[in-house]
Amino acid sequence: MGLSLSNPLVFFSLILALSAISSLAFQSDELLVDDDEFGLEGGLEHAFGDSDFSTAGTFTARLKTWNHGGQTLTKLRFSRNAFSAEEKEKFSRLLQGDDFYRIRLPSNVLSPPGRDFVVSSVKARCLPRDALDEHIVINTDGVNILGVNYGAPGACPYPRQLKLPSKWSFNSHTILKNTEQAPRAPIFTEDILGGEGGEGEIVPPPERSFWAKYWMYLIPLGLIVMNAITQAMNLPEEQAAGQAQQPTAVQRGAPPSAVRRR
């Protein structure tokens, strides 16, 4: 009786021990807010068009150290500052002028701020939806940030109605990639589509002149017309020259007259 009761207890104890070991061996690397390894912090800056850079928020990341001594960044997250009234006005001017909104990050997260930076930009009209939606792909090599692809989660069609966001807050979608080669600068295609509807104040797009819209068609057409006019002006001269040459050819080809005998 005692042996039959001890076997289930031993079996249950073994299950608990194996569960504890497996949980330690396969512990998830998902981070808690108060995780000590999540203490690495850096600054995010932005600029409106050609203006100077200013503080836009912070980023936090986990610095993972490998057995061979190398370090990599993981779990990078952004915390955005709310736009001030002045920044809202600057962003509105970017929309009206179809200008770029820029961000920059330090190229090395462990070095003191103010050294080298990695800069990326996107047309301001690509960001507003209900809020300001941004998509950030960060390419790293160890603790170095090699490149940043900055844009919007969806397509950025052109021309379109330019609208102010209903909420002046950022929805940041971040992807962290560890690579040994910095990527090319991002190319955000501008599909020729109609404007998107939605909530928010509508800002009319900048009006372009007739020449700005159709210059690529007008220049070849002008060359064709000039060529046709030149050929038409040269045609009468060629005809007159041909008619003048015909009598001369007849005189030269006529047989010599017979010598009159006395």
mmCIF file of C-alpha atoms in Angstrom:
data_model
loop_
_atom_site.group_PDB
_atom_site.id
_atom_site.type_symbol
_atom_site.label_atom_id
_atom_site.label_comp_id
_atom_site.label_asym_id
_atom_site.label_seq_id
_atom_site.Cartn_x
_atom_site.Cartn_y
_atom_site.Cartn_z
ATOM 1 C CA MET A 1 0.000 0.000 0.000
ATOM 2 C CA GLY A 2 2.817 2.386 0.917
ATOM 3 C CA LEU A 3 4.672 1.549 -2.295
ATOM 4 C CA SER A 4 1.598 2.184 -4.430
ATOM 5 C CA LEU A 5 1.154 5.658 -2.901
ATOM 6 C CA SER A 6 4.830 6.593 -3.199
ATOM 7 C CA ASN A 7 5.049 5.883 -6.912
ATOM 8 C CA PRO A 8 2.471 8.539 -7.905
ATOM 9 C CA LEU A 9 4.151 11.073 -5.588
ATOM 10 C CA VAL A 10 7.543 10.417 -7.131
ATOM 11 C CA PHE A 11 6.054 10.598 -10.621
ATOM 12 C CA PHE A 12 4.339 13.903 -9.818
ATOM 13 C CA SER A 13 7.572 15.324 -8.359
ATOM 14 C CA LEU A 14 9.462 14.373 -11.505
ATOM 15 C CA ILE A 15 6.862 16.141 -13.658
ATOM 16 C CA LEU A 16 7.213 19.336 -11.605
ATOM 17 C CA ALA A 17 11.004 19.196 -11.808
ATOM 18 C CA LEU A 18 10.989 18.669 -15.573
ATOM 19 C CA SER A 19 8.518 21.514 -16.030
ATOM 20 C CA ALA A 20 10.727 23.882 -14.045
ATOM 21 C CA ILE A 21 13.827 22.882 -16.013
ATOM 22 C CA SER A 22 12.070 23.249 -19.365
ATOM 23 C CA SER A 23 10.684 26.650 -18.426
ATOM 24 C CA LEU A 24 14.189 27.845 -17.599
ATOM 25 C CA ALA A 25 15.692 26.336 -20.738
ATOM 26 C CA PHE A 26 13.052 27.655 -23.109
ATOM 27 C CA GLN A 27 12.185 30.904 -21.349
ATOM 28 C CA SER A 28 10.716 33.424 -23.775
ATOM 29 C CA ASP A 29 12.747 36.501 -24.559
ATOM 30 C CA GLU A 30 9.635 38.686 -24.410
ATOM 31 C CA LEU A 31 10.483 41.597 -22.166
ATOM 32 C CA LEU A 32 8.550 43.057 -19.305
ATOM 33 C CA VAL A 33 8.383 46.784 -18.775
ATOM 34 C CA ASP A 34 10.508 46.546 -15.631
ATOM 35 C CA ASP A 35 13.074 44.155 -17.129
ATOM 36 C CA ASP A 36 16.584 45.245 -16.154
ATOM 37 C CA GLU A 37 17.953 44.328 -19.597
ATOM 38 C CA PHE A 38 15.509 46.746 -21.202
ATOM 39 C CA GLY A 39 17.329 49.774 -19.777
ATOM 40 C CA LEU A 40 19.232 50.843 -22.917
ATOM 41 C CA GLU A 41 17.778 54.161 -24.056
ATOM 42 C CA GLY A 42 18.486 56.634 -26.863
ATOM 43 C CA GLY A 43 17.058 59.736 -28.452
ATOM 44 C CA LEU A 44 14.863 60.094 -31.535
ATOM 45 C CA GLU A 45 14.928 63.433 -33.360
ATOM 46 C CA HIS A 46 12.867 64.881 -36.203
ATOM 47 C CA ALA A 47 12.924 67.820 -38.615
ATOM 48 C CA PHE A 48 10.305 69.491 -40.798
ATOM 49 C CA GLY A 49 11.682 70.024 -44.284
ATOM 50 C CA ASP A 50 15.040 71.799 -44.034
ATOM 51 C CA SER A 51 14.588 72.866 -40.413
ATOM 52 C CA ASP A 52 16.970 71.881 -37.629
ATOM 53 C CA PHE A 53 16.483 68.605 -35.799
ATOM 54 C CA SER A 54 14.738 68.625 -32.439
ATOM 55 C CA THR A 55 13.726 66.008 -29.880
ATOM 56 C CA ALA A 56 10.848 63.795 -31.031
ATOM 57 C CA GLY A 57 10.927 61.044 -28.406
ATOM 58 C CA THR A 58 13.064 58.195 -27.142
ATOM 59 C CA PHE A 59 13.722 54.572 -27.963
ATOM 60 C CA THR A 60 14.518 51.701 -25.633
ATOM 61 C CA ALA A 61 16.165 48.429 -26.543
ATOM 62 C CA ARG A 62 17.556 45.254 -25.058
ATOM 63 C CA LEU A 63 21.275 44.633 -25.406
ATOM 64 C CA LYS A 64 21.851 40.909 -25.795
ATOM 65 C CA THR A 65 25.346 39.552 -25.083
ATOM 66 C CA TRP A 66 26.378 36.264 -26.688
ATOM 67 C CA ASN A 67 28.762 33.626 -25.360
ATOM 68 C CA HIS A 68 31.464 34.681 -27.841
ATOM 69 C CA GLY A 69 31.303 38.254 -26.516
ATOM 70 C CA GLY A 70 29.316 39.863 -29.328
ATOM 71 C CA GLN A 71 26.356 42.134 -28.646
ATOM 72 C CA THR A 72 23.164 42.719 -30.598
ATOM 73 C CA LEU A 73 20.119 44.914 -30.168
ATOM 74 C CA THR A 74 16.710 43.341 -29.678
ATOM 75 C CA LYS A 75 13.219 44.490 -28.722
ATOM 76 C CA LEU A 76 13.596 48.082 -29.859
ATOM 77 C CA ARG A 77 10.600 50.258 -29.042
ATOM 78 C CA PHE A 78 9.771 53.917 -29.632
ATOM 79 C CA SER A 79 8.080 56.390 -27.326
ATOM 80 C CA ARG A 80 6.882 59.429 -29.267
ATOM 81 C CA ASN A 81 6.374 62.928 -27.880
ATOM 82 C CA ALA A 82 3.080 64.630 -28.692
ATOM 83 C CA PHE A 83 3.233 67.392 -31.307
ATOM 84 C CA SER A 84 3.253 70.908 -29.921
ATOM 85 C CA ALA A 85 1.151 73.662 -31.513
ATOM 86 C CA GLU A 86 4.226 74.930 -33.359
ATOM 87 C CA GLU A 87 5.054 71.454 -34.658
ATOM 88 C CA LYS A 88 1.482 70.967 -35.863
ATOM 89 C CA GLU A 89 1.778 74.188 -37.851
ATOM 90 C CA LYS A 90 5.115 73.087 -39.330
ATOM 91 C CA PHE A 91 3.677 69.718 -40.328
ATOM 92 C CA SER A 92 0.694 71.436 -41.967
ATOM 93 C CA ARG A 93 3.101 73.534 -44.037
ATOM 94 C CA LEU A 94 4.877 70.339 -45.110
ATOM 95 C CA LEU A 95 1.559 68.996 -46.403
ATOM 96 C CA GLN A 96 0.812 72.175 -48.331
ATOM 97 C CA GLY A 97 4.280 72.263 -49.894
ATOM 98 C CA ASP A 98 4.492 68.471 -50.370
ATOM 99 C CA ASP A 99 7.781 68.438 -48.453
ATOM 100 C CA PHE A 100 9.651 65.799 -46.448
ATOM 101 C CA TYR A 101 9.399 64.864 -42.776
ATOM 102 C CA ARG A 102 12.760 63.582 -41.486
ATOM 103 C CA ILE A 103 13.929 61.522 -38.523
ATOM 104 C CA ARG A 104 17.379 60.594 -37.286
ATOM 105 C CA LEU A 105 18.877 58.080 -34.863
ATOM 106 C CA PRO A 106 22.396 57.728 -33.434
ATOM 107 C CA SER A 107 24.572 55.406 -35.483
ATOM 108 C CA ASN A 108 25.870 53.751 -32.295
ATOM 109 C CA VAL A 109 23.505 53.352 -29.367
ATOM 110 C CA LEU A 110 26.352 53.024 -26.849
ATOM 111 C CA SER A 111 28.272 56.148 -27.880
ATOM 112 C CA PRO A 112 27.455 59.545 -26.327
ATOM 113 C CA PRO A 113 24.817 61.580 -28.191
ATOM 114 C CA GLY A 114 25.937 64.186 -30.676
ATOM 115 C CA ARG A 115 28.219 61.935 -32.719
ATOM 116 C CA ASP A 116 27.180 60.323 -36.019
ATOM 117 C CA PHE A 117 23.540 59.906 -37.012
ATOM 118 C CA VAL A 118 21.483 57.903 -39.481
ATOM 119 C CA VAL A 119 18.850 60.017 -41.260
ATOM 120 C CA SER A 120 15.764 58.954 -43.212
ATOM 121 C CA SER A 121 12.741 60.809 -44.560
ATOM 122 C CA VAL A 122 9.321 60.431 -46.150
ATOM 123 C CA LYS A 123 6.822 62.769 -47.796
ATOM 124 C CA ALA A 124 4.679 64.202 -45.022
ATOM 125 C CA ARG A 125 1.466 63.407 -46.924
ATOM 126 C CA CYS A 126 2.186 59.668 -46.559
ATOM 127 C CA LEU A 127 1.829 59.620 -42.760
ATOM 128 C CA PRO A 128 -1.653 60.971 -41.900
ATOM 129 C CA ARG A 129 -4.473 58.456 -41.556
ATOM 130 C CA ASP A 130 -6.704 58.688 -38.516
ATOM 131 C CA ALA A 131 -3.439 59.314 -36.688
ATOM 132 C CA LEU A 132 0.162 59.565 -37.896
ATOM 133 C CA ASP A 133 1.141 56.031 -38.937
ATOM 134 C CA GLU A 134 4.860 55.408 -39.387
ATOM 135 C CA HIS A 135 6.744 52.256 -40.402
ATOM 136 C CA ILE A 136 10.390 52.058 -39.321
ATOM 137 C CA VAL A 137 12.782 49.304 -40.427
ATOM 138 C CA ILE A 138 16.111 49.536 -38.585
ATOM 139 C CA ASN A 139 19.109 47.590 -39.893
ATOM 140 C CA THR A 140 21.829 46.960 -37.330
ATOM 141 C CA ASP A 141 25.210 45.301 -37.036
ATOM 142 C CA GLY A 142 25.839 44.656 -33.366
ATOM 143 C CA VAL A 143 25.214 47.943 -31.563
ATOM 144 C CA ASN A 144 25.639 49.981 -34.765
ATOM 145 C CA ILE A 145 22.620 51.254 -36.706
ATOM 146 C CA LEU A 146 23.567 50.941 -40.378
ATOM 147 C CA GLY A 147 20.418 52.224 -42.024
ATOM 148 C CA VAL A 148 16.817 53.223 -41.433
ATOM 149 C CA ASN A 149 13.945 52.714 -43.870
ATOM 150 C CA TYR A 150 11.274 55.200 -42.872
ATOM 151 C CA GLY A 151 7.824 55.395 -44.393
ATOM 152 C CA ALA A 152 4.146 54.605 -43.972
ATOM 153 C CA PRO A 153 2.594 51.132 -43.556
ATOM 154 C CA GLY A 154 0.520 51.491 -46.729
ATOM 155 C CA ALA A 155 1.016 52.946 -50.189
ATOM 156 C CA CYS A 156 1.503 56.660 -50.703
ATOM 157 C CA PRO A 157 -0.442 57.486 -53.909
ATOM 158 C CA TYR A 158 -0.053 60.737 -55.830
ATOM 159 C CA PRO A 159 -1.855 62.953 -56.609
ATOM 160 C CA ARG A 160 -4.244 62.798 -53.688
ATOM 161 C CA GLN A 161 -6.129 65.020 -51.314
ATOM 162 C CA LEU A 162 -3.787 65.970 -48.523
ATOM 163 C CA LYS A 163 -5.389 65.752 -45.116
ATOM 164 C CA LEU A 164 -4.493 66.586 -41.569
ATOM 165 C CA PRO A 165 -4.685 63.706 -39.087
ATOM 166 C CA SER A 166 -7.695 63.444 -36.813
ATOM 167 C CA LYS A 167 -5.338 62.578 -33.936
ATOM 168 C CA TRP A 168 -1.937 64.192 -33.596
ATOM 169 C CA SER A 169 -0.288 61.054 -32.218
ATOM 170 C CA PHE A 170 1.999 58.450 -33.773
ATOM 171 C CA ASN A 171 1.303 54.774 -34.330
ATOM 172 C CA SER A 172 4.829 53.390 -34.694
ATOM 173 C CA HIS A 173 5.396 50.032 -36.416
ATOM 174 C CA THR A 174 9.026 48.978 -35.881
ATOM 175 C CA ILE A 175 11.050 46.135 -37.408
ATOM 176 C CA LEU A 176 14.610 45.443 -36.245
ATOM 177 C CA LYS A 177 16.933 43.572 -38.616
ATOM 178 C CA ASN A 178 20.467 42.457 -37.880
ATOM 179 C CA THR A 179 22.512 42.683 -41.064
ATOM 180 C CA GLU A 180 26.104 43.185 -42.151
ATOM 181 C CA GLN A 181 25.369 45.543 -45.006
ATOM 182 C CA ALA A 182 23.380 48.726 -44.953
ATOM 183 C CA PRO A 183 20.435 48.684 -47.375
ATOM 184 C CA ARG A 184 19.767 51.145 -50.124
ATOM 185 C CA ALA A 185 17.734 54.207 -49.370
ATOM 186 C CA PRO A 186 14.022 53.375 -49.407
ATOM 187 C CA ILE A 187 11.976 54.141 -52.500
ATOM 188 C CA PHE A 188 8.344 54.850 -51.816
ATOM 189 C CA THR A 189 6.425 54.577 -55.075
ATOM 190 C CA GLU A 190 3.766 57.126 -55.817
ATOM 191 C CA ASP A 191 0.943 55.380 -57.650
ATOM 192 C CA ILE A 192 -1.276 57.550 -59.800
ATOM 193 C CA LEU A 193 -4.482 57.037 -57.880
ATOM 194 C CA GLY A 194 -7.280 59.164 -56.565
ATOM 195 C CA GLY A 195 -7.260 60.680 -53.107
ATOM 196 C CA GLU A 196 -8.264 58.710 -50.068
ATOM 197 C CA GLY A 197 -11.340 59.539 -48.101
ATOM 198 C CA GLY A 198 -11.511 59.604 -44.359
ATOM 199 C CA GLU A 199 -11.924 61.789 -41.378
ATOM 200 C CA GLY A 200 -9.770 64.838 -40.868
ATOM 201 C CA GLU A 201 -9.437 68.251 -42.384
ATOM 202 C CA ILE A 202 -8.900 68.207 -46.149
ATOM 203 C CA VAL A 203 -6.098 70.323 -47.602
ATOM 204 C CA PRO A 204 -6.194 70.839 -51.403
ATOM 205 C CA PRO A 205 -3.047 69.655 -53.227
ATOM 206 C CA PRO A 206 -0.705 72.282 -54.734
ATOM 207 C CA GLU A 207 -1.815 73.360 -58.218
ATOM 208 C CA ARG A 208 0.681 72.688 -61.009
ATOM 209 C CA SER A 209 0.942 74.725 -64.198
ATOM 210 C CA PHE A 210 0.104 73.363 -67.658
ATOM 211 C CA TRP A 211 3.798 73.327 -68.615
ATOM 212 C CA ALA A 212 4.751 71.428 -65.428
ATOM 213 C CA LYS A 213 2.154 68.745 -66.189
ATOM 214 C CA TYR A 214 2.788 68.162 -69.910
ATOM 215 C CA TRP A 215 6.342 69.351 -70.700
ATOM 216 C CA MET A 216 7.493 65.818 -71.546
ATOM 217 C CA TYR A 217 4.883 65.679 -74.335
ATOM 218 C CA LEU A 218 5.206 69.266 -75.589
ATOM 219 C CA ILE A 219 8.957 69.153 -76.274
ATOM 220 C CA PRO A 220 8.869 66.162 -78.715
ATOM 221 C CA LEU A 221 5.744 67.581 -80.381
ATOM 222 C CA GLY A 222 7.485 70.931 -80.876
ATOM 223 C CA LEU A 223 10.493 69.231 -82.477
ATOM 224 C CA ILE A 224 8.245 67.305 -84.876
ATOM 225 C CA VAL A 225 6.395 70.490 -85.910
ATOM 226 C CA MET A 226 9.652 72.405 -86.449
ATOM 227 C CA ASN A 227 11.029 69.571 -88.591
ATOM 228 C CA ALA A 228 7.858 69.497 -90.713
ATOM 229 C CA ILE A 229 7.950 73.291 -91.219
ATOM 230 C CA THR A 230 11.619 73.159 -92.245
ATOM 231 C CA GLN A 231 10.932 70.436 -94.816
ATOM 232 C CA ALA A 232 7.947 72.362 -96.199
ATOM 233 C CA MET A 233 10.047 75.522 -96.622
ATOM 234 C CA ASN A 234 12.838 73.644 -98.418
ATOM 235 C CA LEU A 235 10.474 71.854 -100.850
ATOM 236 C CA PRO A 236 9.852 74.837 -103.294
ATOM 237 C CA GLU A 237 13.576 75.570 -103.482
ATOM 238 C CA GLU A 238 14.311 71.949 -104.375
ATOM 239 C CA GLN A 239 11.597 71.975 -107.074
ATOM 240 C CA ALA A 240 12.895 75.241 -108.574
ATOM 241 C CA ALA A 241 16.441 73.925 -108.619
ATOM 242 C CA GLY A 242 15.287 70.769 -110.390
ATOM 243 C CA GLN A 243 13.397 72.719 -113.062
ATOM 244 C CA ALA A 244 16.418 74.962 -113.710
ATOM 245 C CA GLN A 245 18.678 71.975 -114.250
ATOM 246 C CA GLN A 246 16.429 70.358 -116.921
ATOM 247 C CA PRO A 247 17.032 72.919 -119.853
ATOM 248 C CA THR A 248 20.742 72.852 -119.184
ATOM 249 C CA ALA A 249 20.732 69.087 -119.464
ATOM 250 C CA VAL A 250 18.806 69.268 -122.772
ATOM 251 C CA GLN A 251 21.259 71.755 -124.282
ATOM 252 C CA ARG A 252 24.192 69.657 -123.305
ATOM 253 C CA GLY A 253 22.620 66.504 -124.702
ATOM 254 C CA ALA A 254 21.499 68.027 -128.125
ATOM 255 C CA PRO A 255 23.408 66.751 -131.268
ATOM 256 C CA PRO A 256 25.751 69.240 -133.004
ATOM 257 C CA SER A 257 24.268 70.968 -136.039
ATOM 258 C CA ALA A 258 25.548 69.950 -139.464
ATOM 259 C CA VAL A 259 28.215 72.144 -141.062
ATOM 260 C CA ARG A 260 26.746 74.014 -143.986
ATOM 261 C CA ARG A 261 28.705 73.515 -147.250
ATOM 262 C CA ARG A 262 29.373 76.318 -149.593
#
